[in-house]
Short mmCIF file of C-alpha atoms in Angstrom, two decimals:
data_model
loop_
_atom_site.label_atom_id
_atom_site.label_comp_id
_atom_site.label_asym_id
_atom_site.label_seq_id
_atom_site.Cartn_x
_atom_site.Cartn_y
_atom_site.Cartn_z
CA UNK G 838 30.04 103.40 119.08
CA UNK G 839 32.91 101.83 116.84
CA UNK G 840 34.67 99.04 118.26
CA UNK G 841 38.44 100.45 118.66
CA UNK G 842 41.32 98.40 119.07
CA UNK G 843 44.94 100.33 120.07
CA UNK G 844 47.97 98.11 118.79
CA UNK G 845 50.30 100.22 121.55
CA UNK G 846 54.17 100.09 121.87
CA UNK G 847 56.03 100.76 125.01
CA UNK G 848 58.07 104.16 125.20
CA UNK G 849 56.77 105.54 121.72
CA UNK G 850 54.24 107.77 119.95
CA UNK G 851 51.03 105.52 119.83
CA UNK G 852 50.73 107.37 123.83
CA UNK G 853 48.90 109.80 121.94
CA UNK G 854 46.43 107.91 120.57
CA UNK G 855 45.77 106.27 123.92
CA UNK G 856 45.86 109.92 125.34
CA UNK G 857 43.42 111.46 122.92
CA UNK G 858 40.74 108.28 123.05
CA UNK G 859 40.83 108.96 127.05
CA UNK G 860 40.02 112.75 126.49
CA UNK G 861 36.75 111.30 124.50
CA UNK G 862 36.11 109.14 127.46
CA UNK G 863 35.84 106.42 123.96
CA UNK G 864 36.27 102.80 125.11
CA UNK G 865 38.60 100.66 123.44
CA UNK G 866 40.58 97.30 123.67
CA UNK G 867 44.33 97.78 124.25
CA UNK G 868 46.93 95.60 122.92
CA UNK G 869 50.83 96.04 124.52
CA UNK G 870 53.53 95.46 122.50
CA UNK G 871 57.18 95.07 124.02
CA UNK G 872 60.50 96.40 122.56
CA UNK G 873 62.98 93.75 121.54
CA UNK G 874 65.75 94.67 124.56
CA UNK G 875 68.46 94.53 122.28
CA UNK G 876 67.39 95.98 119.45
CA UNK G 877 64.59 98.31 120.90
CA UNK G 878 62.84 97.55 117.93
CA UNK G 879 58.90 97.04 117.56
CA UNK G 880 58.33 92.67 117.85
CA UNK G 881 57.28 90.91 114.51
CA UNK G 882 53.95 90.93 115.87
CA UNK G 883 53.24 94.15 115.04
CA UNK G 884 54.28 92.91 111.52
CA UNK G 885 50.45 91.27 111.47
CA UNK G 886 48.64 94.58 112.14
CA UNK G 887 50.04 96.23 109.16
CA UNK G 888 53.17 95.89 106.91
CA UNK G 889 55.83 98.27 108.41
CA UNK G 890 55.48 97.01 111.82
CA UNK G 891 55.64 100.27 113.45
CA UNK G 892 52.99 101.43 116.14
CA UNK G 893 50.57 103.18 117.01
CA UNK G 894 48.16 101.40 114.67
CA UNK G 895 44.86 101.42 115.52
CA UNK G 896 41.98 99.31 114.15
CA UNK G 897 38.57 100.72 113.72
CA UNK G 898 35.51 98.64 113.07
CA UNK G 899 38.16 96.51 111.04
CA UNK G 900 39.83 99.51 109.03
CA UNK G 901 43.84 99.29 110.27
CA UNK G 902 44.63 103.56 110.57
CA UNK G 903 48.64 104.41 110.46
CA UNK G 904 50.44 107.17 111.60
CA UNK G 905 49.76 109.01 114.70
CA UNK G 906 48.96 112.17 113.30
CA UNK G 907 46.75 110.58 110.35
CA UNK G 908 45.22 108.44 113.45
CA UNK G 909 44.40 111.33 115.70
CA UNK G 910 43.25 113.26 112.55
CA UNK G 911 40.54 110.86 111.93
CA UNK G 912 39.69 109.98 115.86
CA UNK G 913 38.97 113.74 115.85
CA UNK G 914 37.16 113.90 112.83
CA UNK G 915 34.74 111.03 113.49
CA UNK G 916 34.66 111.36 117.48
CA UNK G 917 35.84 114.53 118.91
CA UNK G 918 34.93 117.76 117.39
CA UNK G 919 35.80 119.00 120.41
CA UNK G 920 39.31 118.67 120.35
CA UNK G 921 39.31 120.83 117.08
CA UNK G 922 38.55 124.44 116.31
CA UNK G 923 35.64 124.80 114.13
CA UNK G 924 36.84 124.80 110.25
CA UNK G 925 37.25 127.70 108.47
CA UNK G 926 38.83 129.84 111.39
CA UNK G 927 42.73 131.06 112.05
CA UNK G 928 42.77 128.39 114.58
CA UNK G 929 42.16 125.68 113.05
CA UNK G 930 44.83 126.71 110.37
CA UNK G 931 46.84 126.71 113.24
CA UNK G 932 45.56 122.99 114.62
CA UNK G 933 46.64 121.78 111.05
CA UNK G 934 49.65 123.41 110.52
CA UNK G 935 50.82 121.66 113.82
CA UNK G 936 49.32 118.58 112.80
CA UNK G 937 51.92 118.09 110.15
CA UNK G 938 54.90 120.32 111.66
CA UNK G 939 54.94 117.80 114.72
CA UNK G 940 56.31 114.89 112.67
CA UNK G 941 57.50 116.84 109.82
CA UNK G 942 59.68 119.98 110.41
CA UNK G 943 60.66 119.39 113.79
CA UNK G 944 60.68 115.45 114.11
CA UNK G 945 63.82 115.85 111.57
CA UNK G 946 65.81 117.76 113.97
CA UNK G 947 65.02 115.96 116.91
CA UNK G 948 65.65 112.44 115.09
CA UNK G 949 68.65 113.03 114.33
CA UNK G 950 69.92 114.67 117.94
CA UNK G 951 68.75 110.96 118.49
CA UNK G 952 71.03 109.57 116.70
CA UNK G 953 74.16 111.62 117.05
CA UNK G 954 73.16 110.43 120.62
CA UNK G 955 73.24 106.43 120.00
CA UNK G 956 76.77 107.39 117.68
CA UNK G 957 78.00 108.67 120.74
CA UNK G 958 77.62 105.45 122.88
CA UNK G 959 77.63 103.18 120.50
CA UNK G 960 79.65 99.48 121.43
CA UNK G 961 82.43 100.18 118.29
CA UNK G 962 86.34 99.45 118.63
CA UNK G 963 88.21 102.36 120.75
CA UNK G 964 90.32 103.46 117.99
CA UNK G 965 86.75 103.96 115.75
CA UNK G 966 85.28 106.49 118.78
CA UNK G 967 86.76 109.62 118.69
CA UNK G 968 86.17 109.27 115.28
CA UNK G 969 82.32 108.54 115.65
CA UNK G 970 82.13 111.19 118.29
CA UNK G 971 83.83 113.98 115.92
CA UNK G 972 81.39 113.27 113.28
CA UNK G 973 78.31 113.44 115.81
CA UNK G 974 79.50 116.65 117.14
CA UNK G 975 80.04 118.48 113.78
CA UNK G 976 76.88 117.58 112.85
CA UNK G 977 75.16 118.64 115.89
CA UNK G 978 77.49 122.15 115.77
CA UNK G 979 76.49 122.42 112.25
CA UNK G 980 72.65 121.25 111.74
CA UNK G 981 71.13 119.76 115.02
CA UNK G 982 71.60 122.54 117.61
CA UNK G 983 70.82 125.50 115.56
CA UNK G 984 67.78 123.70 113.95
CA UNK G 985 66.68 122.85 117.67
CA UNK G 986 67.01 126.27 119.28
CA UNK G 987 65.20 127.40 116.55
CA UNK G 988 62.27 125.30 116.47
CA UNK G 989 61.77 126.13 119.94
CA UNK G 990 62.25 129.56 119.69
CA UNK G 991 59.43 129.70 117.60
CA UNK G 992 57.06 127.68 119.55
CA UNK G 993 57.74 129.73 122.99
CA UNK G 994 56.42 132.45 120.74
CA UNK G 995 53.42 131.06 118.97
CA UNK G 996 52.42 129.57 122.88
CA UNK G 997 50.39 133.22 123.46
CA UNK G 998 47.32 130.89 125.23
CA UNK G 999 47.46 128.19 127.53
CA UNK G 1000 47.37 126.07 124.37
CA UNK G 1001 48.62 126.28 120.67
CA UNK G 1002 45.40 126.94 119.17
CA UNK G 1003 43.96 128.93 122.00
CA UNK G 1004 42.58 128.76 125.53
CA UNK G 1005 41.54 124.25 124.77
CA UNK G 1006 43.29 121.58 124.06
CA UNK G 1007 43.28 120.36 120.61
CA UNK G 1008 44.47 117.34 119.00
CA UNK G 1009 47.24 119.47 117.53
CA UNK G 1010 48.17 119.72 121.38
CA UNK G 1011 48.30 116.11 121.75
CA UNK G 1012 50.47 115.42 118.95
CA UNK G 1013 52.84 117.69 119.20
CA UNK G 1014 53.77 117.15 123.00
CA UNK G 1015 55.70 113.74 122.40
CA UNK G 1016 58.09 115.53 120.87
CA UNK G 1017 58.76 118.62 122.63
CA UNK G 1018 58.35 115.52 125.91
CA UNK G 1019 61.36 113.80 124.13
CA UNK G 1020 63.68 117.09 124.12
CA UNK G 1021 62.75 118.56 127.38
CA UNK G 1022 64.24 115.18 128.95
CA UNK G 1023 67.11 115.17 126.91
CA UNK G 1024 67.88 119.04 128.25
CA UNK G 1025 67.18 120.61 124.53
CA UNK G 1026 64.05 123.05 125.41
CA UNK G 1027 66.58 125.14 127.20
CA UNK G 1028 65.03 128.33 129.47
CA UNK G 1029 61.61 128.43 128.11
CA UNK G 1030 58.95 129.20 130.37
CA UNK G 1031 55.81 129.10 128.07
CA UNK G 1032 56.55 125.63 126.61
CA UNK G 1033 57.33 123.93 129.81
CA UNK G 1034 54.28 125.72 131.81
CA UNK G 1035 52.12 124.16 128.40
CA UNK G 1036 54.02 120.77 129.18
CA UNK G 1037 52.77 121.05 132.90
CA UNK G 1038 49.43 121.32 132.02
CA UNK G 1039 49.54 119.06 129.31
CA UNK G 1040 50.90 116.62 132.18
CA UNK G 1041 47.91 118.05 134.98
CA UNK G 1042 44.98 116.34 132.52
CA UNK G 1043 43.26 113.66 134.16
CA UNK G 1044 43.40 111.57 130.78
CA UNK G 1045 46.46 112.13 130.17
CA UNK G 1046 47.12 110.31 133.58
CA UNK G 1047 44.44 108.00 132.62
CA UNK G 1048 46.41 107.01 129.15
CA UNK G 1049 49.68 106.83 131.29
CA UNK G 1050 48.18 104.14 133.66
CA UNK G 1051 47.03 101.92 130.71
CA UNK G 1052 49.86 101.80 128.61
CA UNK G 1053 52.61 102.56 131.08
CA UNK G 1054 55.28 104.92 131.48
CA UNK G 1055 57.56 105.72 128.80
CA UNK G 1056 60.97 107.27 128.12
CA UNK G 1057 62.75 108.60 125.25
CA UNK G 1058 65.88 106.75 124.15
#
């Protein structure tokens, strides 16, 4: 069994690695990181692991991994075949395809709804906020909302099984529930039944609960 250490940062994506190495039943070591309060940004510390500073990062047997979706890729690959359809098949087209769409076509949207969020309430001189505020909503009229009821459009129709590959969880499940987590609690999935009944039993798994109790609750700006 490779030794595993999990560099892990409060309220952000490296959950799903802790998630996905408790649906292997996988030990590994677990290093917290904290948030700078003011800034909310990752501490310098992580600055050691690798160069950007930015979490999850998870060391394998001495080999630093990046990226939660490259990290749960390669956790699969080398640990879990399980929590992958076998090659070759329509399915695990699909497991890829959400793979990359997680962080890729709808992260954009949703990181920017971020954003146009902190604009909102940011600490800037009174006569700057309507101003601020304009922009954020023009933007949101314009490119966030549409881009968001769109996204989820799509994924209350491709969720035709209990999961998005089929009737088990994948990986692709895994890393694409941060995100769709991060809307739903902002109010952005709107009336969807099949993508909050998926988030319910995403929530039901034991390791899920499992990852939650090691590395803590987390929110979503």
């Amino acid at each position: 069994m490779p030794q595993i250490t999990v560099h892990h940062l409060d309220d952000s994506r490296s959950h799903r690695v802790l998630w996905l190495l408790e649906e292997l039943e996988v030990p590994y070591e677990l290093v917290v990181h904290r948030r700078d309060p003011k800034t909310m940004r990752a501490p310098p510390a992580l600055l050691a692991v690798h160069p950007l500073g930015k979490a999850p990062v998870v060391v394998v047997d001495g080999v630093v991994l990046a990226e939660s979706g490259a990290i749960l890729e390669t956790l699969t690959e080398d640990l879990g075949p399980q929590l992958r359809p076998e090659p070759g098949t329509e399915a695990f087209r699909k497991y890829r395809y959400y793979l990359h769409y997680a962080e890729g076509s709808l992260g954009t949207p949703l990181l920017v709804a971020l954003l146009m969020l902190r604009v909102r309430s940011a600490p800037v001189p009174f006569f700057i906020r309507p101003i601020a505020r304009r922009i954020a909503d023009n933007l949101d009229a314009l490119y966030t909302n549409p881009e968001i009821e769109r996204h989820f459009a799509f994924l209350e129709g491709e969720l035709q099984s209990d999961f998005l590959c089929g009737d088990a969880l994948t990986a692709a499940d895994i890393q694409l529930s941060f995100g769709v987590e991060a809307a739903a609690a902002r109010g952005l999935v709107g009336d969807r039944p099949r993508l909050r009944a998926w988030l319910d039993r995403l929530h039901a798994r034991p390791a899920y609960r499992r990852a939650v109790e090691r590395g803590g609750p987390y929110a979503y700006g």
